[in-house]
């Protein structure tokens, strides 16, 4: 026992030393280096102001991340409203979107998602998806043309101002048409339409009234400065994404794109590409049947700050030649909005190649998607996504009931044999080979297969992981209430035992380094308790060290899952509860005593005091 205590003390001291080193040495050094790099970058900017100017005069090259995004680390950042006022605009208005299109550059750089707010408070600001260049969070899309090498044809660029030729406000029922006359006999007409959800259709017609053919390369891009503000999770993809008919799927996470300074090109004739976050995305859909070159490129921040990393997904068609006296049209589409499963599936069904994979369903997508559809269907019937989680968990438990029964029966038999196994370990403690042989003989006599308890669990893992994935990535759970204090199933439990569940006016998360570990709410505690009870109902490991590790594992998981979405924690607690009930019934059938209180070391609180005169 002394060795185990020393082992745990050593682990605790190691954790304290690691946290202390990070807080007092590593973090200050990183901040100092960050400040030094920023000073160098600002000096470079001051010495060469032309280098920061957004290029656009060269119409023979596709705009790049650094050039088109306006990414900057200098004080040149302007207020969003001021940036919007720098260009005349066409209003966007629908039930799902509002914002505007800049006539300068015909750029989609002002977009809000109606019905989606920053917090659960319905009066909080709407989610802002697109913002203009030179703001603190530039994110936009544009479509244009690149000239052939050596061409002197004037093409509309990022500083070109288009005229509003037809329409006034872009709505699902009223498209708008923009025009740009280059003064050389070439007129560009752009008709933009919007569906009832989040899909824009951009039809570009090039009319050549001149005497010579015009060769150009249509392109489209989405450009963003800054990574997602959410904490990265290994089961969630955020960053570049694309699906191509001939080349398959392409995904690059933000961090990997910056680390590798990625600049990857893919040639295809059908597909889509874009940038995705957990709940929102922007995607470019080139015209099917037209060969294009898609590209993903990233520009790391010179001050190593994720807020200033640049990301761009773009594509360029093959050369398009417009003969004198003729006109040619190319049609592009832009998705910009929330990743609502029903909407995304609708676009896939309408012909956009594998567009349903814009939602990160994971490796078990063939299981994850049906599980989500079942939860969504139940939620529509019962009116609460949290209740739907509880119901689908029960249904999955019922589906795996025979397998789980076999597992629990095997574990019950193992637990019933624990006293005999302990006696054998004690009798042959100096002869491990003999000990294992006797234990195996015991298994044979009692017809117990220790592996039988593991196989059903292994088979269930993909299904339960799929359910876990659904609860984590789907927007339908975002800001969905449960009961009591849970107003958002996608956010962690807001309570904490360290401020007495809100009775003390103090935010434990404000504590440096360990603050997020202190947000230990009611549901994580319930989950930890159910995990502890379930573990105590199983046979204990033979090794004392393993027993210690298993004993502390529920405590570790309680702190780990405290920062997870409440919906996941509720699911985990409910799943544990159902498992405990099922295992308890089987143990009773097998004649195995259910010693929950004794296993928890609480038997002294439930023993009756001996009567006077009883023998001790």
PDB file of C-alpha atoms in Angstrom, residues 327-535:
ATOM      1  CA  UNK A 327     -21.300  36.154 -75.556  1.00  0.00           C
ATOM      2  CA  UNK A 328     -20.393  33.303 -73.229  1.00  0.00           C
ATOM      3  CA  UNK A 329     -21.849  32.447 -69.812  1.00  0.00           C
ATOM      4  CA  UNK A 330     -20.274  30.519 -66.950  1.00  0.00           C
ATOM      5  CA  UNK A 331     -22.292  29.699 -63.826  1.00  0.00           C
ATOM      6  CA  UNK A 332     -20.826  29.328 -60.318  1.00  0.00           C
ATOM      7  CA  UNK A 333     -22.458  28.703 -56.981  1.00  0.00           C
ATOM      8  CA  UNK A 334     -21.530  29.758 -53.459  1.00  0.00           C
ATOM      9  CA  UNK A 335     -22.744  28.177 -50.237  1.00  0.00           C
ATOM     10  CA  UNK A 336     -22.385  30.460 -47.229  1.00  0.00           C
ATOM     11  CA  UNK A 337     -24.273  29.574 -44.092  1.00  0.00           C
ATOM     12  CA  UNK A 338     -25.125  27.114 -41.352  1.00  0.00           C
ATOM     13  CA  UNK A 339     -24.452  23.391 -41.771  1.00  0.00           C
ATOM     14  CA  UNK A 340     -28.057  22.298 -41.270  1.00  0.00           C
ATOM     15  CA  UNK A 341     -28.270  18.625 -42.174  1.00  0.00           C
ATOM     16  CA  UNK A 342     -31.605  18.786 -43.975  1.00  0.00           C
ATOM     17  CA  UNK A 343     -30.448  21.746 -46.067  1.00  0.00           C
ATOM     18  CA  UNK A 344     -27.070  20.210 -46.889  1.00  0.00           C
ATOM     19  CA  UNK A 345     -28.694  16.911 -47.905  1.00  0.00           C
ATOM     20  CA  UNK A 346     -31.085  18.855 -50.122  1.00  0.00           C
ATOM     21  CA  UNK A 347     -28.181  20.372 -52.042  1.00  0.00           C
ATOM     22  CA  UNK A 348     -26.643  16.919 -52.442  1.00  0.00           C
ATOM     23  CA  UNK A 349     -29.945  15.611 -53.794  1.00  0.00           C
ATOM     24  CA  UNK A 350     -30.094  18.591 -56.176  1.00  0.00           C
ATOM     25  CA  UNK A 351     -26.865  17.457 -57.801  1.00  0.00           C
ATOM     26  CA  UNK A 352     -23.949  18.940 -55.861  1.00  0.00           C
ATOM     27  CA  UNK A 353     -21.459  16.088 -55.669  1.00  0.00           C
ATOM     28  CA  UNK A 354     -21.298  14.515 -52.148  1.00  0.00           C
ATOM     29  CA  UNK A 355     -22.227  17.830 -50.560  1.00  0.00           C
ATOM     30  CA  UNK A 356     -23.609  16.022 -47.517  1.00  0.00           C
ATOM     31  CA  UNK A 357     -19.984  15.446 -46.429  1.00  0.00           C
ATOM     32  CA  UNK A 358     -19.635  19.164 -45.704  1.00  0.00           C
ATOM     33  CA  UNK A 359     -20.804  18.055 -42.249  1.00  0.00           C
ATOM     34  CA  UNK A 360     -18.038  16.112 -40.533  1.00  0.00           C
ATOM     35  CA  UNK A 361     -19.796  12.775 -40.028  1.00  0.00           C
ATOM     36  CA  UNK A 362     -16.487  10.995 -39.386  1.00  0.00           C
ATOM     37  CA  UNK A 363     -15.131   7.618 -40.476  1.00  0.00           C
ATOM     38  CA  UNK A 364     -18.371   5.888 -39.453  1.00  0.00           C
ATOM     39  CA  UNK A 365     -20.534   8.220 -41.568  1.00  0.00           C
ATOM     40  CA  UNK A 366     -22.654   5.240 -42.666  1.00  0.00           C
ATOM     41  CA  UNK A 367     -23.681   4.886 -39.003  1.00  0.00           C
ATOM     42  CA  UNK A 368     -23.477   8.518 -37.901  1.00  0.00           C
ATOM     43  CA  UNK A 369     -25.938   9.866 -40.468  1.00  0.00           C
ATOM     44  CA  UNK A 370     -28.743   7.372 -39.662  1.00  0.00           C
ATOM     45  CA  UNK A 371     -28.238   7.969 -35.936  1.00  0.00           C
ATOM     46  CA  UNK A 372     -28.589  11.716 -36.453  1.00  0.00           C
ATOM     47  CA  UNK A 373     -31.692  11.347 -38.616  1.00  0.00           C
ATOM     48  CA  UNK A 374     -33.289   9.247 -35.866  1.00  0.00           C
ATOM     49  CA  UNK A 375     -32.443  11.830 -33.175  1.00  0.00           C
ATOM     50  CA  UNK A 376     -33.701  14.678 -35.358  1.00  0.00           C
ATOM     51  CA  UNK A 377     -36.953  12.841 -36.083  1.00  0.00           C
ATOM     52  CA  UNK A 378     -37.559  12.113 -32.391  1.00  0.00           C
ATOM     53  CA  UNK A 379     -36.687  15.702 -31.433  1.00  0.00           C
ATOM     54  CA  UNK A 380     -39.308  17.019 -33.862  1.00  0.00           C
ATOM     55  CA  UNK A 381     -41.906  14.766 -32.227  1.00  0.00           C
ATOM     56  CA  UNK A 382     -41.069  15.383 -28.553  1.00  0.00           C
ATOM     57  CA  UNK A 383     -39.977  19.002 -28.966  1.00  0.00           C
ATOM     58  CA  UNK A 384     -36.714  18.677 -27.058  1.00  0.00           C
ATOM     59  CA  UNK A 385     -33.339  17.606 -28.380  1.00  0.00           C
ATOM     60  CA  UNK A 386     -32.209  16.505 -24.912  1.00  0.00           C
ATOM     61  CA  UNK A 387     -35.176  14.147 -24.523  1.00  0.00           C
ATOM     62  CA  UNK A 388     -34.411  12.805 -28.002  1.00  0.00           C
ATOM     63  CA  UNK A 389     -30.873  11.974 -26.833  1.00  0.00           C
ATOM     64  CA  UNK A 390     -32.262   9.990 -23.905  1.00  0.00           C
ATOM     65  CA  UNK A 391     -34.739   8.123 -26.108  1.00  0.00           C
ATOM     66  CA  UNK A 392     -32.216   7.216 -28.820  1.00  0.00           C
ATOM     67  CA  UNK A 393     -29.823   5.969 -26.139  1.00  0.00           C
ATOM     68  CA  UNK A 394     -32.552   3.613 -24.879  1.00  0.00           C
ATOM     69  CA  UNK A 395     -33.276   2.428 -28.428  1.00  0.00           C
ATOM     70  CA  UNK A 396     -29.607   1.694 -29.080  1.00  0.00           C
ATOM     71  CA  UNK A 397     -29.404  -0.145 -25.757  1.00  0.00           C
ATOM     72  CA  UNK A 398     -32.388  -2.261 -26.801  1.00  0.00           C
ATOM     73  CA  UNK A 399     -30.788  -3.022 -30.169  1.00  0.00           C
ATOM     74  CA  UNK A 400     -27.657  -4.279 -28.424  1.00  0.00           C
ATOM     75  CA  UNK A 401     -29.493  -5.899 -25.542  1.00  0.00           C
ATOM     76  CA  UNK A 402     -28.576  -9.525 -26.449  1.00  0.00           C
ATOM     77  CA  UNK A 403     -24.906  -8.657 -26.906  1.00  0.00           C
ATOM     78  CA  UNK A 404     -24.789  -6.616 -23.729  1.00  0.00           C
ATOM     79  CA  UNK A 405     -26.485  -9.455 -21.845  1.00  0.00           C
ATOM     80  CA  UNK A 406     -23.726 -11.841 -22.851  1.00  0.00           C
ATOM     81  CA  UNK A 407     -21.115  -9.330 -21.754  1.00  0.00           C
ATOM     82  CA  UNK A 408     -22.706  -8.675 -18.374  1.00  0.00           C
ATOM     83  CA  UNK A 409     -23.361 -12.375 -17.775  1.00  0.00           C
ATOM     84  CA  UNK A 410     -19.676 -13.089 -18.352  1.00  0.00           C
ATOM     85  CA  UNK A 411     -18.640 -10.274 -16.014  1.00  0.00           C
ATOM     86  CA  UNK A 412     -21.121 -11.455 -13.379  1.00  0.00           C
ATOM     87  CA  UNK A 413     -19.671 -14.960 -13.473  1.00  0.00           C
ATOM     88  CA  UNK A 414     -16.174 -13.490 -13.226  1.00  0.00           C
ATOM     89  CA  UNK A 415     -17.217 -11.437 -10.221  1.00  0.00           C
ATOM     90  CA  UNK A 416     -18.784 -14.515  -8.582  1.00  0.00           C
ATOM     91  CA  UNK A 417     -15.442 -16.315  -8.964  1.00  0.00           C
ATOM     92  CA  UNK A 418     -13.445 -13.451  -7.452  1.00  0.00           C
ATOM     93  CA  UNK A 419     -13.037 -15.090  -3.989  1.00  0.00           C
ATOM     94  CA  UNK A 420     -11.764 -18.331  -5.532  1.00  0.00           C
ATOM     95  CA  UNK A 421      -9.419 -16.443  -7.838  1.00  0.00           C
ATOM     96  CA  UNK A 422      -8.046 -14.423  -4.940  1.00  0.00           C
ATOM     97  CA  UNK A 423      -7.454 -17.648  -3.006  1.00  0.00           C
ATOM     98  CA  UNK A 424      -5.514 -19.087  -5.957  1.00  0.00           C
ATOM     99  CA  UNK A 425      -3.425 -15.950  -6.296  1.00  0.00           C
ATOM    100  CA  UNK A 426      -2.583 -16.085  -2.620  1.00  0.00           C
ATOM    101  CA  UNK A 427      -1.812 -19.822  -2.669  1.00  0.00           C
ATOM    102  CA  UNK A 428       0.491 -19.568  -5.707  1.00  0.00           C
ATOM    103  CA  UNK A 429       1.799 -16.046  -5.258  1.00  0.00           C
ATOM    104  CA  UNK A 430       5.376 -17.254  -5.670  1.00  0.00           C
ATOM    105  CA  UNK A 431       4.654 -19.300  -8.798  1.00  0.00           C
ATOM    106  CA  UNK A 432       3.033 -17.142 -11.480  1.00  0.00           C
ATOM    107  CA  UNK A 433       2.927 -19.927 -14.074  1.00  0.00           C
ATOM    108  CA  UNK A 434       1.099 -22.253 -11.708  1.00  0.00           C
ATOM    109  CA  UNK A 435      -1.191 -19.413 -10.674  1.00  0.00           C
ATOM    110  CA  UNK A 436      -2.264 -18.715 -14.262  1.00  0.00           C
ATOM    111  CA  UNK A 437      -2.721 -22.428 -14.964  1.00  0.00           C
ATOM    112  CA  UNK A 438      -4.993 -22.877 -11.942  1.00  0.00           C
ATOM    113  CA  UNK A 439      -7.042 -19.824 -12.845  1.00  0.00           C
ATOM    114  CA  UNK A 440      -7.519 -21.123 -16.393  1.00  0.00           C
ATOM    115  CA  UNK A 441      -8.590 -24.483 -15.004  1.00  0.00           C
ATOM    116  CA  UNK A 442     -11.103 -22.651 -12.826  1.00  0.00           C
ATOM    117  CA  UNK A 443     -12.502 -20.907 -15.906  1.00  0.00           C
ATOM    118  CA  UNK A 444     -12.890 -24.259 -17.671  1.00  0.00           C
ATOM    119  CA  UNK A 445     -14.641 -25.923 -14.718  1.00  0.00           C
ATOM    120  CA  UNK A 446     -17.070 -23.040 -14.312  1.00  0.00           C
ATOM    121  CA  UNK A 447     -17.495 -22.571 -18.098  1.00  0.00           C
ATOM    122  CA  UNK A 448     -16.424 -18.939 -17.976  1.00  0.00           C
ATOM    123  CA  UNK A 449     -14.874 -17.219 -20.982  1.00  0.00           C
ATOM    124  CA  UNK A 450     -13.208 -13.944 -19.929  1.00  0.00           C
ATOM    125  CA  UNK A 451     -13.012 -12.752 -23.536  1.00  0.00           C
ATOM    126  CA  UNK A 452     -16.768 -13.156 -23.994  1.00  0.00           C
ATOM    127  CA  UNK A 453     -17.296 -10.063 -21.871  1.00  0.00           C
ATOM    128  CA  UNK A 454     -15.133  -7.956 -24.187  1.00  0.00           C
ATOM    129  CA  UNK A 455     -16.307  -8.907 -27.684  1.00  0.00           C
ATOM    130  CA  UNK A 456     -19.872  -7.485 -27.400  1.00  0.00           C
ATOM    131  CA  UNK A 457     -18.417  -4.221 -26.108  1.00  0.00           C
ATOM    132  CA  UNK A 458     -15.974  -4.016 -29.033  1.00  0.00           C
ATOM    133  CA  UNK A 459     -18.841  -4.525 -31.500  1.00  0.00           C
ATOM    134  CA  UNK A 460     -20.809  -1.686 -29.896  1.00  0.00           C
ATOM    135  CA  UNK A 461     -17.941   0.841 -29.969  1.00  0.00           C
ATOM    136  CA  UNK A 462     -18.541   2.141 -33.551  1.00  0.00           C
ATOM    137  CA  UNK A 463     -22.230   2.761 -32.838  1.00  0.00           C
ATOM    138  CA  UNK A 464     -21.628   4.600 -29.589  1.00  0.00           C
ATOM    139  CA  UNK A 465     -18.806   6.618 -31.155  1.00  0.00           C
ATOM    140  CA  UNK A 466     -21.186   7.589 -33.964  1.00  0.00           C
ATOM    141  CA  UNK A 467     -23.711   8.800 -31.417  1.00  0.00           C
ATOM    142  CA  UNK A 468     -20.947  10.721 -29.637  1.00  0.00           C
ATOM    143  CA  UNK A 469     -19.955  12.309 -32.968  1.00  0.00           C
ATOM    144  CA  UNK A 470     -23.542  13.318 -33.748  1.00  0.00           C
ATOM    145  CA  UNK A 471     -23.974  15.041 -30.404  1.00  0.00           C
ATOM    146  CA  UNK A 472     -20.696  16.886 -30.854  1.00  0.00           C
ATOM    147  CA  UNK A 473     -20.805  18.230 -34.418  1.00  0.00           C
ATOM    148  CA  UNK A 474     -24.450  18.849 -35.358  1.00  0.00           C
ATOM    149  CA  UNK A 475     -25.752  22.394 -35.320  1.00  0.00           C
ATOM    150  CA  UNK A 476     -29.195  21.169 -34.289  1.00  0.00           C
ATOM    151  CA  UNK A 477     -27.888  20.727 -30.729  1.00  0.00           C
ATOM    152  CA  UNK A 478     -26.468  24.273 -30.615  1.00  0.00           C
ATOM    153  CA  UNK A 479     -28.435  26.494 -28.191  1.00  0.00           C
ATOM    154  CA  UNK A 480     -30.954  23.680 -27.721  1.00  0.00           C
ATOM    155  CA  UNK A 481     -32.258  23.710 -24.117  1.00  0.00           C
ATOM    156  CA  UNK A 482     -32.801  20.755 -21.811  1.00  0.00           C
ATOM    157  CA  UNK A 483     -34.294  21.256 -18.352  1.00  0.00           C
ATOM    158  CA  UNK A 484     -33.318  23.310 -15.337  1.00  0.00           C
ATOM    159  CA  UNK A 485     -30.028  25.122 -15.659  1.00  0.00           C
ATOM    160  CA  UNK A 486     -29.052  23.602 -19.035  1.00  0.00           C
ATOM    161  CA  UNK A 487     -30.000  26.189 -21.653  1.00  0.00           C
ATOM    162  CA  UNK A 488     -27.521  25.054 -24.316  1.00  0.00           C
ATOM    163  CA  UNK A 489     -26.755  21.380 -24.926  1.00  0.00           C
ATOM    164  CA  UNK A 490     -23.736  22.321 -27.031  1.00  0.00           C
ATOM    165  CA  UNK A 491     -22.065  24.252 -24.177  1.00  0.00           C
ATOM    166  CA  UNK A 492     -20.528  22.885 -20.952  1.00  0.00           C
ATOM    167  CA  UNK A 493     -22.593  22.677 -17.771  1.00  0.00           C
ATOM    168  CA  UNK A 494     -22.449  26.285 -16.475  1.00  0.00           C
ATOM    169  CA  UNK A 495     -22.486  25.322 -12.778  1.00  0.00           C
ATOM    170  CA  UNK A 496     -19.454  24.639 -10.587  1.00  0.00           C
ATOM    171  CA  UNK A 497     -19.006  23.145  -7.152  1.00  0.00           C
ATOM    172  CA  UNK A 498     -16.159  25.580  -6.546  1.00  0.00           C
ATOM    173  CA  UNK A 499     -18.562  28.539  -6.360  1.00  0.00           C
ATOM    174  CA  UNK A 500     -21.329  26.468  -4.750  1.00  0.00           C
ATOM    175  CA  UNK A 501     -23.304  26.268  -8.001  1.00  0.00           C
ATOM    176  CA  UNK A 502     -23.389  30.041  -8.400  1.00  0.00           C
ATOM    177  CA  UNK A 503     -24.135  31.015  -4.810  1.00  0.00           C
ATOM    178  CA  UNK A 504     -20.709  32.654  -4.556  1.00  0.00           C
ATOM    179  CA  UNK A 505     -20.269  35.534  -7.062  1.00  0.00           C
ATOM    180  CA  UNK A 506     -17.000  34.227  -8.492  1.00  0.00           C
ATOM    181  CA  UNK A 507     -16.030  32.684 -11.825  1.00  0.00           C
ATOM    182  CA  UNK A 508     -13.713  29.693 -11.259  1.00  0.00           C
ATOM    183  CA  UNK A 509     -12.719  29.677 -14.941  1.00  0.00           C
ATOM    184  CA  UNK A 510     -10.868  32.972 -14.370  1.00  0.00           C
ATOM    185  CA  UNK A 511      -8.128  31.177 -12.418  1.00  0.00           C
ATOM    186  CA  UNK A 512      -4.948  31.037 -14.562  1.00  0.00           C
ATOM    187  CA  UNK A 513      -3.825  27.685 -15.988  1.00  0.00           C
ATOM    188  CA  UNK A 514      -6.337  25.479 -14.118  1.00  0.00           C
ATOM    189  CA  UNK A 515      -9.485  27.580 -14.439  1.00  0.00           C
ATOM    190  CA  UNK A 516     -11.197  25.354 -17.006  1.00  0.00           C
ATOM    191  CA  UNK A 517     -10.680  22.345 -14.715  1.00  0.00           C
ATOM    192  CA  UNK A 518     -12.607  24.120 -11.959  1.00  0.00           C
ATOM    193  CA  UNK A 519     -15.845  24.362 -13.978  1.00  0.00           C
ATOM    194  CA  UNK A 520     -17.058  21.121 -12.454  1.00  0.00           C
ATOM    195  CA  UNK A 521     -20.830  21.186 -12.718  1.00  0.00           C
ATOM    196  CA  UNK A 522     -23.719  19.034 -11.575  1.00  0.00           C
ATOM    197  CA  UNK A 523     -24.010  16.873 -14.695  1.00  0.00           C
ATOM    198  CA  UNK A 524     -20.282  16.009 -14.803  1.00  0.00           C
ATOM    199  CA  UNK A 525     -20.556  14.964 -11.146  1.00  0.00           C
ATOM    200  CA  UNK A 526     -23.592  12.784 -11.943  1.00  0.00           C
ATOM    201  CA  UNK A 527     -21.682  11.254 -14.857  1.00  0.00           C
ATOM    202  CA  UNK A 528     -18.658  10.594 -12.653  1.00  0.00           C
ATOM    203  CA  UNK A 529     -20.782   8.930  -9.985  1.00  0.00           C
ATOM    204  CA  UNK A 530     -22.543   6.639 -12.487  1.00  0.00           C
ATOM    205  CA  UNK A 531     -19.174   5.691 -13.979  1.00  0.00           C
ATOM    206  CA  UNK A 532     -17.825   4.958 -10.483  1.00  0.00           C
ATOM    207  CA  UNK A 533     -20.814   2.728  -9.624  1.00  0.00           C
ATOM    208  CA  UNK A 534     -20.601   0.883 -12.951  1.00  0.00           C
ATOM    209  CA  UNK A 535     -16.901   0.260 -12.425  1.00  0.00           C
TER     210      UNK A 535
END
